[in-house]
């Protein structure tokens, strides 16, 4: 199957990543049209193995399926000289080399930046590590939960719900955010190479990258020196930031100004005079805020979610239905744009739900051209082409 015609068509990527962060970044490189060759050990990316034993085959966990489309799998044992030579030959044809190993591990294998640059001087060498050089944590292993803890993401739920126990956000937020940072860095380095012919090393330390993402709003009063307030953005952490129950479900409402608030309340039978009366019964600002949110909730119950969606459009009030996880699969908008598409891998694995790439390009569209590979599926083909002496992807 041919590679995509996206904006990175013609770029060859050697992908030595595993877990979540690296494969998320390299999958997007593939979605953007790059040829991604995933180098795996003979036992495979550890993310292939399923938690919960729901996979139809040992090497295709649900999470692996959602992180590894648009890639070819080449299985090499890099402890063996012959296989290391095969990888060096592949690097000679590549534009990008990506990994998320610790420095000593990749150096021990012989594929640190200096070694790879000696093979391909203009290589874009992207890698993610836990922590930047020069700090106390440099060189340590890092995983999503550890980075969420160090960056204080585990402090956000306590600020929101009052339960003081630190807890990570229930998504692999640090991994995915840092995967996006790695993607951005690699693309920027490719632009630089196109302009100058010069490759470079692109390093993404997780703690620094994720802390910068997280603290945009939550540094808050400590953005000033000296501090002028508390940590935590009030608008993000308010307990009123929640779904409203309708007569048959839930919705989110964001009445962005007084006029929109009045329109929304009026549609539920609470006019301006009633609002003023309820405010007048309260003795302070906190009480009026509570009264306002009680009115929002009261009004929501007067109609169905679908009715509120229609009224929101008609009256320019931002309203959206709240889906549970099964509901996302049947959301009318996602269905109409074809976001979920069943795709068959093979007779053993069967089909999986692929999620469409989100970015739209008018001239170089993103696409899914390869389904997630079985372990070592493309080893013979890739190495046969390499032996035949293919041109480099950049030529």
Short mmCIF file of C-alpha atoms in Angstrom, two decimals:
data_model
loop_
_atom_site.label_atom_id
_atom_site.label_comp_id
_atom_site.label_asym_id
_atom_site.label_seq_id
_atom_site.Cartn_x
_atom_site.Cartn_y
_atom_site.Cartn_z
CA UNK A 1 0.00 0.00 0.00
CA UNK A 2 1.39 3.42 -0.92
CA UNK A 3 2.30 6.04 1.63
CA UNK A 4 0.07 9.08 2.07
CA UNK A 5 0.05 12.25 -0.01
CA UNK A 6 0.10 14.51 3.04
CA UNK A 7 2.47 17.45 3.59
CA UNK A 8 5.27 15.13 4.79
CA UNK A 9 5.08 12.79 1.77
CA UNK A 10 8.60 11.74 0.77
CA UNK A 11 9.95 11.89 4.33
CA UNK A 12 11.23 8.58 5.71
CA UNK A 13 11.11 8.10 9.50
CA UNK A 14 12.95 5.42 11.47
CA UNK A 15 10.81 4.95 14.57
CA UNK A 16 12.37 3.28 17.62
CA UNK A 17 9.70 4.42 20.06
CA UNK A 18 7.35 2.43 22.27
CA UNK A 19 4.79 2.93 25.06
CA UNK A 20 2.54 6.00 24.33
CA UNK A 21 4.51 9.23 23.92
CA UNK A 22 6.75 8.26 21.00
CA UNK A 23 4.25 6.15 19.03
CA UNK A 24 1.68 8.97 19.32
CA UNK A 25 4.16 11.38 17.73
CA UNK A 26 5.27 9.01 14.97
CA UNK A 27 1.70 7.99 14.15
CA UNK A 28 0.95 11.64 13.41
CA UNK A 29 4.06 11.83 11.22
CA UNK A 30 2.55 8.91 9.30
CA UNK A 31 -0.86 10.58 9.16
CA UNK A 32 0.90 13.61 7.65
CA UNK A 33 2.22 11.42 4.85
CA UNK A 34 5.66 10.35 6.06
CA UNK A 35 6.85 6.77 5.55
CA UNK A 36 7.27 5.46 9.10
CA UNK A 37 9.33 2.31 9.64
CA UNK A 38 8.77 1.05 13.18
CA UNK A 39 11.79 -0.86 14.48
CA UNK A 40 10.78 -3.44 17.08
CA UNK A 41 12.57 -6.09 19.08
CA UNK A 42 11.66 -9.70 18.23
CA UNK A 43 9.23 -9.61 21.18
CA UNK A 44 7.70 -6.34 19.97
CA UNK A 45 6.73 -2.96 21.40
CA UNK A 46 5.62 -3.58 24.98
CA UNK A 47 2.41 -1.70 24.24
CA UNK A 48 1.34 -4.55 21.97
CA UNK A 49 0.43 -6.62 25.01
CA UNK A 50 -3.08 -6.02 26.31
CA UNK A 51 -4.24 -5.07 29.78
CA UNK A 52 -7.44 -6.99 30.46
CA UNK A 53 -6.92 -9.74 27.87
CA UNK A 54 -9.45 -8.39 25.38
CA UNK A 55 -7.19 -8.45 22.32
CA UNK A 56 -8.03 -11.03 19.61
CA UNK A 57 -4.29 -11.66 19.08
CA UNK A 58 -1.30 -11.29 21.38
CA UNK A 59 0.39 -8.51 19.40
CA UNK A 60 -2.53 -6.12 18.83
CA UNK A 61 -3.74 -4.54 22.07
CA UNK A 62 -6.46 -1.90 21.80
CA UNK A 63 -4.03 0.85 22.76
CA UNK A 64 -1.47 -0.35 20.21
CA UNK A 65 -4.12 -0.14 17.49
CA UNK A 66 -4.77 3.52 18.28
CA UNK A 67 -1.07 4.48 18.32
CA UNK A 68 0.46 2.67 15.35
CA UNK A 69 -1.44 3.13 12.12
CA UNK A 70 0.44 4.38 9.04
CA UNK A 71 3.57 2.44 10.04
CA UNK A 72 5.52 -0.57 8.84
CA UNK A 73 6.88 -3.01 11.41
CA UNK A 74 10.44 -4.29 11.06
CA UNK A 75 11.64 -6.69 13.77
CA UNK A 76 15.37 -6.49 14.51
CA UNK A 77 17.44 -7.81 17.39
CA UNK A 78 19.78 -4.89 18.03
CA UNK A 79 21.93 -7.03 20.33
CA UNK A 80 23.08 -8.83 17.17
CA UNK A 81 25.73 -7.26 14.92
CA UNK A 82 23.95 -8.23 11.69
CA UNK A 83 20.70 -6.56 12.72
CA UNK A 84 22.49 -3.43 13.92
CA UNK A 85 24.08 -3.20 10.46
CA UNK A 86 20.63 -3.51 8.89
CA UNK A 87 19.41 -0.62 10.98
CA UNK A 88 22.46 1.48 10.08
CA UNK A 89 21.70 0.86 6.42
CA UNK A 90 18.10 1.95 6.93
CA UNK A 91 19.25 5.11 8.71
CA UNK A 92 21.30 5.94 5.62
CA UNK A 93 18.02 6.22 3.66
CA UNK A 94 16.13 8.17 6.32
CA UNK A 95 15.26 11.79 7.04
CA UNK A 96 14.17 11.38 10.66
CA UNK A 97 15.25 9.08 13.49
CA UNK A 98 13.04 9.00 16.61
CA UNK A 99 13.34 7.20 19.95
CA UNK A 100 12.30 7.60 23.60
CA UNK A 101 15.00 5.54 25.29
CA UNK A 102 17.24 6.69 28.11
CA UNK A 103 20.57 8.15 26.89
CA UNK A 104 22.69 5.29 28.21
CA UNK A 105 20.43 2.66 26.62
CA UNK A 106 20.50 4.15 23.12
CA UNK A 107 24.22 4.82 23.40
CA UNK A 108 24.85 1.21 24.45
CA UNK A 109 23.08 0.07 21.28
CA UNK A 110 25.18 2.45 19.21
CA UNK A 111 22.44 4.83 18.02
CA UNK A 112 22.98 8.03 19.98
CA UNK A 113 22.91 11.30 18.03
CA UNK A 114 26.61 11.37 17.17
CA UNK A 115 26.52 7.79 15.90
CA UNK A 116 23.41 8.35 13.79
CA UNK A 117 24.72 11.67 12.43
CA UNK A 118 27.89 9.89 11.33
CA UNK A 119 25.69 7.70 9.11
CA UNK A 120 23.37 10.45 7.86
CA UNK A 121 24.81 13.94 8.50
CA UNK A 122 21.56 15.82 7.77
CA UNK A 123 19.36 13.57 9.93
CA UNK A 124 16.67 15.08 12.13
CA UNK A 125 17.19 13.17 15.36
CA UNK A 126 14.18 13.45 17.66
CA UNK A 127 14.00 11.97 21.12
CA UNK A 128 11.98 12.30 24.28
CA UNK A 129 13.44 11.86 27.73
CA UNK A 130 12.08 12.32 31.21
CA UNK A 131 14.12 15.32 32.31
CA UNK A 132 16.45 17.89 30.82
CA UNK A 133 20.21 17.96 31.31
CA UNK A 134 21.72 19.74 34.28
CA UNK A 135 18.99 19.01 36.81
CA UNK A 136 18.78 16.59 39.72
CA UNK A 137 16.46 14.22 37.81
CA UNK A 138 18.49 14.04 34.58
CA UNK A 139 18.85 10.51 33.29
CA UNK A 140 16.06 9.01 35.40
CA UNK A 141 13.29 6.92 33.93
CA UNK A 142 9.98 8.70 33.49
CA UNK A 143 6.42 7.62 32.79
CA UNK A 144 3.15 9.52 32.55
CA UNK A 145 2.17 9.15 36.21
CA UNK A 146 5.58 10.27 37.43
CA UNK A 147 5.53 13.37 35.24
CA UNK A 148 1.96 14.23 36.25
CA UNK A 149 3.09 14.04 39.87
CA UNK A 150 6.23 16.14 39.41
CA UNK A 151 4.39 18.80 37.34
CA UNK A 152 1.56 19.04 39.93
CA UNK A 153 -1.17 17.73 37.63
CA UNK A 154 -2.01 15.49 40.59
CA UNK A 155 -2.91 18.65 42.56
CA UNK A 156 -5.69 19.76 40.20
CA UNK A 157 -8.47 17.33 41.14
CA UNK A 158 -8.01 18.15 44.86
CA UNK A 159 -8.40 21.86 44.05
CA UNK A 160 -11.55 21.06 42.08
CA UNK A 161 -13.38 18.60 44.31
CA UNK A 162 -11.89 19.19 47.77
CA UNK A 163 -10.59 15.64 48.20
CA UNK A 164 -7.00 16.35 49.36
CA UNK A 165 -5.51 13.10 48.00
CA UNK A 166 -3.21 13.80 45.00
CA UNK A 167 -4.46 11.97 41.91
CA UNK A 168 -3.31 11.89 38.29
CA UNK A 169 -5.73 13.07 35.63
CA UNK A 170 -7.50 9.98 34.25
CA UNK A 171 -5.81 10.10 30.85
CA UNK A 172 -2.20 9.72 29.71
CA UNK A 173 -2.03 13.49 29.46
CA UNK A 174 1.71 13.97 29.92
CA UNK A 175 2.57 11.30 27.35
CA UNK A 176 0.24 12.70 24.70
CA UNK A 177 1.15 16.35 25.27
CA UNK A 178 4.86 15.55 25.09
CA UNK A 179 4.20 13.47 21.97
CA UNK A 180 2.73 16.58 20.37
CA UNK A 181 5.80 18.57 21.48
CA UNK A 182 8.04 15.95 19.86
CA UNK A 183 6.00 16.14 16.65
CA UNK A 184 6.25 19.95 16.59
CA UNK A 185 10.00 19.85 17.18
CA UNK A 186 10.61 17.32 14.40
CA UNK A 187 8.52 19.28 11.91
CA UNK A 188 10.31 22.52 12.77
CA UNK A 189 13.69 20.81 12.32
CA UNK A 190 12.56 19.48 8.92
CA UNK A 191 11.69 23.04 7.86
CA UNK A 192 15.14 24.19 8.98
CA UNK A 193 16.76 21.34 7.05
CA UNK A 194 14.79 22.20 3.92
CA UNK A 195 16.07 25.78 4.13
CA UNK A 196 19.69 25.08 5.07
CA UNK A 197 20.46 21.41 4.44
CA UNK A 198 21.40 21.08 8.12
CA UNK A 199 20.06 18.33 10.37
CA UNK A 200 19.96 18.59 14.13
CA UNK A 201 19.07 16.93 17.41
CA UNK A 202 15.57 17.63 18.78
CA UNK A 203 15.20 16.80 22.47
CA UNK A 204 11.91 16.89 24.39
CA UNK A 205 12.25 16.55 28.19
CA UNK A 206 8.87 15.49 29.55
CA UNK A 207 8.83 17.37 32.87
CA UNK A 208 9.79 20.73 31.39
CA UNK A 209 7.44 20.30 28.40
CA UNK A 210 4.45 19.18 30.44
CA UNK A 211 4.96 21.70 33.25
CA UNK A 212 4.97 24.50 30.66
CA UNK A 213 1.72 23.17 29.21
CA UNK A 214 -0.01 22.68 32.56
CA UNK A 215 0.97 25.93 34.22
CA UNK A 216 -0.25 28.26 31.47
CA UNK A 217 -3.37 28.97 33.51
CA UNK A 218 -2.53 27.36 36.85
CA UNK A 219 0.55 29.42 37.70
CA UNK A 220 -2.06 32.18 37.97
CA UNK A 221 -1.15 34.63 40.77
CA UNK A 222 2.40 33.30 40.83
CA UNK A 223 2.86 34.51 37.26
CA UNK A 224 3.93 37.76 38.91
CA UNK A 225 7.13 38.38 40.83
CA UNK A 226 6.45 38.78 43.67
CA UNK A 227 3.26 36.68 43.61
CA UNK A 228 -0.07 38.53 43.58
CA UNK A 229 -2.42 35.63 44.28
CA UNK A 230 -2.86 31.90 44.58
CA UNK A 231 -1.99 29.02 42.28
CA UNK A 232 -4.83 27.62 40.16
CA UNK A 233 -7.03 29.45 37.65
CA UNK A 234 -10.44 30.09 39.24
CA UNK A 235 -12.32 29.67 35.96
CA UNK A 236 -10.80 26.26 35.36
CA UNK A 237 -11.23 25.00 38.92
CA UNK A 238 -14.66 26.35 39.90
CA UNK A 239 -17.02 23.62 41.13
CA UNK A 240 -19.66 25.19 38.88
CA UNK A 241 -17.72 24.03 35.84
CA UNK A 242 -19.88 20.98 35.27
CA UNK A 243 -22.63 19.53 33.11
CA UNK A 244 -26.25 20.55 33.62
CA UNK A 245 -28.96 17.92 33.77
CA UNK A 246 -31.68 18.31 31.13
CA UNK A 247 -35.02 16.50 31.15
CA UNK A 248 -33.44 13.52 29.40
CA UNK A 249 -29.65 13.82 29.70
CA UNK A 250 -26.88 16.36 30.21
CA UNK A 251 -25.49 19.37 28.41
CA UNK A 252 -22.75 21.95 28.75
CA UNK A 253 -23.78 25.61 28.57
CA UNK A 254 -21.42 28.55 28.35
CA UNK A 255 -23.44 31.76 28.26
CA UNK A 256 -20.53 34.02 27.41
CA UNK A 257 -22.00 37.36 28.52
CA UNK A 258 -24.96 38.89 30.40
CA UNK A 259 -27.10 39.05 27.26
CA UNK A 260 -26.61 35.37 26.49
CA UNK A 261 -27.30 34.45 30.13
CA UNK A 262 -30.54 36.41 30.06
CA UNK A 263 -31.59 34.76 26.80
CA UNK A 264 -30.89 31.31 28.23
CA UNK A 265 -32.74 31.94 31.50
CA UNK A 266 -35.66 33.50 29.66
CA UNK A 267 -36.04 30.42 27.48
CA UNK A 268 -36.55 28.43 30.68
CA UNK A 269 -39.11 30.81 32.16
CA UNK A 270 -36.91 32.99 34.40
CA UNK A 271 -37.15 36.61 33.27
CA UNK A 272 -35.07 39.59 34.35
CA UNK A 273 -37.38 40.56 37.18
CA UNK A 274 -37.17 37.06 38.67
CA UNK A 275 -33.37 37.14 38.41
CA UNK A 276 -33.26 40.46 40.26
CA UNK A 277 -35.59 39.18 42.97
CA UNK A 278 -33.43 36.11 43.61
CA UNK A 279 -30.28 38.21 43.67
CA UNK A 280 -31.86 40.60 46.14
CA UNK A 281 -32.49 37.75 48.56
CA UNK A 282 -28.76 37.08 48.82
CA UNK A 283 -26.55 39.07 51.16
CA UNK A 284 -23.22 38.90 49.30
CA UNK A 285 -21.53 38.13 45.99
CA UNK A 286 -20.93 34.48 46.81
CA UNK A 287 -24.63 34.00 47.48
CA UNK A 288 -25.54 35.66 44.17
CA UNK A 289 -23.13 33.40 42.29
CA UNK A 290 -24.74 30.37 43.94
CA UNK A 291 -28.20 31.68 43.08
CA UNK A 292 -27.18 32.21 39.45
CA UNK A 293 -25.95 28.65 39.07
CA UNK A 294 -29.07 27.28 40.76
CA UNK A 295 -31.10 29.12 38.12
CA UNK A 296 -28.96 27.69 35.32
CA UNK A 297 -29.60 24.19 36.63
CA UNK A 298 -33.31 24.81 37.16
CA UNK A 299 -33.77 26.08 33.62
CA UNK A 300 -31.84 23.16 32.08
CA UNK A 301 -34.44 20.71 33.39
CA UNK A 302 -37.25 22.37 31.44
CA UNK A 303 -36.29 20.88 28.05
CA UNK A 304 -34.63 17.91 26.43
CA UNK A 305 -31.00 18.01 25.36
CA UNK A 306 -32.00 18.04 21.68
CA UNK A 307 -34.36 20.95 22.29
CA UNK A 308 -31.61 22.91 24.04
CA UNK A 309 -29.20 22.18 21.20
CA UNK A 310 -31.68 23.63 18.71
CA UNK A 311 -32.40 26.66 20.89
CA UNK A 312 -28.71 27.29 21.40
CA UNK A 313 -28.21 27.53 17.66
CA UNK A 314 -31.30 29.71 17.20
CA UNK A 315 -30.42 32.14 20.01
CA UNK A 316 -26.60 32.14 19.76
CA UNK A 317 -26.02 30.44 23.12
CA UNK A 318 -23.10 27.97 23.20
CA UNK A 319 -24.71 24.63 24.14
CA UNK A 320 -23.55 21.08 23.44
CA UNK A 321 -24.79 17.65 24.45
CA UNK A 322 -22.67 15.78 26.98
CA UNK A 323 -21.78 12.30 25.79
CA UNK A 324 -20.83 9.32 27.88
CA UNK A 325 -18.12 7.19 26.31
CA UNK A 326 -20.56 4.98 24.32
CA UNK A 327 -22.33 8.14 23.22
CA UNK A 328 -19.22 9.44 21.48
CA UNK A 329 -19.51 6.54 19.03
CA UNK A 330 -23.00 7.67 17.98
CA UNK A 331 -22.57 11.44 18.27
CA UNK A 332 -24.35 12.85 15.21
CA UNK A 333 -21.59 15.27 14.28
CA UNK A 334 -18.83 12.68 14.51
CA UNK A 335 -21.01 10.25 12.54
CA UNK A 336 -21.70 12.80 9.79
CA UNK A 337 -18.01 13.71 9.33
CA UNK A 338 -17.00 10.04 9.32
CA UNK A 339 -14.71 10.28 12.34
CA UNK A 340 -14.91 6.58 13.23
CA UNK A 341 -14.28 4.09 10.42
CA UNK A 342 -14.16 0.29 10.76
CA UNK A 343 -11.07 -1.10 9.04
CA UNK A 344 -10.08 -4.74 8.71
CA UNK A 345 -6.52 -5.78 9.59
CA UNK A 346 -6.65 -9.49 8.74
CA UNK A 347 -8.76 -12.58 9.36
CA UNK A 348 -7.22 -13.29 12.78
CA UNK A 349 -7.54 -9.79 14.26
CA UNK A 350 -10.61 -8.72 12.35
CA UNK A 351 -11.65 -5.07 12.31
CA UNK A 352 -10.91 -2.09 14.52
CA UNK A 353 -12.30 1.45 14.75
CA UNK A 354 -9.91 3.98 13.25
CA UNK A 355 -10.27 7.63 14.24
CA UNK A 356 -9.78 10.11 11.42
CA UNK A 357 -6.87 12.58 11.62
CA UNK A 358 -8.24 15.89 12.83
CA UNK A 359 -6.26 18.39 10.75
CA UNK A 360 -7.51 19.41 7.31
CA UNK A 361 -5.21 20.44 4.45
CA UNK A 362 -6.66 21.76 1.19
CA UNK A 363 -3.75 20.62 -0.99
CA UNK A 364 -2.07 17.77 0.92
CA UNK A 365 -4.75 15.87 2.85
CA UNK A 366 -3.92 13.55 5.71
CA UNK A 367 -5.06 9.96 5.35
CA UNK A 368 -4.86 6.46 6.78
CA UNK A 369 -2.96 4.36 4.24
CA UNK A 370 -1.69 1.58 6.52
CA UNK A 371 -3.45 -0.21 9.34
CA UNK A 372 -1.52 -0.97 12.55
CA UNK A 373 1.05 -3.65 11.64
CA UNK A 374 1.45 -7.11 13.04
CA UNK A 375 4.83 -7.66 14.66
CA UNK A 376 7.52 -7.85 11.99
CA UNK A 377 4.95 -7.74 9.19
CA UNK A 378 7.15 -5.69 6.86
CA UNK A 379 10.62 -6.93 7.82
CA UNK A 380 11.22 -8.96 4.66
CA UNK A 381 9.85 -6.33 2.27
CA UNK A 382 11.73 -3.41 3.79
CA UNK A 383 15.04 -5.23 4.02
CA UNK A 384 14.65 -6.67 0.50
CA UNK A 385 14.13 -3.15 -0.86
CA UNK A 386 17.10 -1.95 1.14
CA UNK A 387 19.30 -4.68 -0.30
CA UNK A 388 18.17 -3.67 -3.79
CA UNK A 389 19.58 -0.22 -3.14
CA UNK A 390 16.60 2.16 -3.00
CA UNK A 391 17.10 5.87 -3.31
CA UNK A 392 16.89 7.83 -0.11
CA UNK A 393 13.52 9.29 0.69
CA UNK A 394 14.83 12.84 0.33
CA UNK A 395 16.23 12.35 -3.18
#
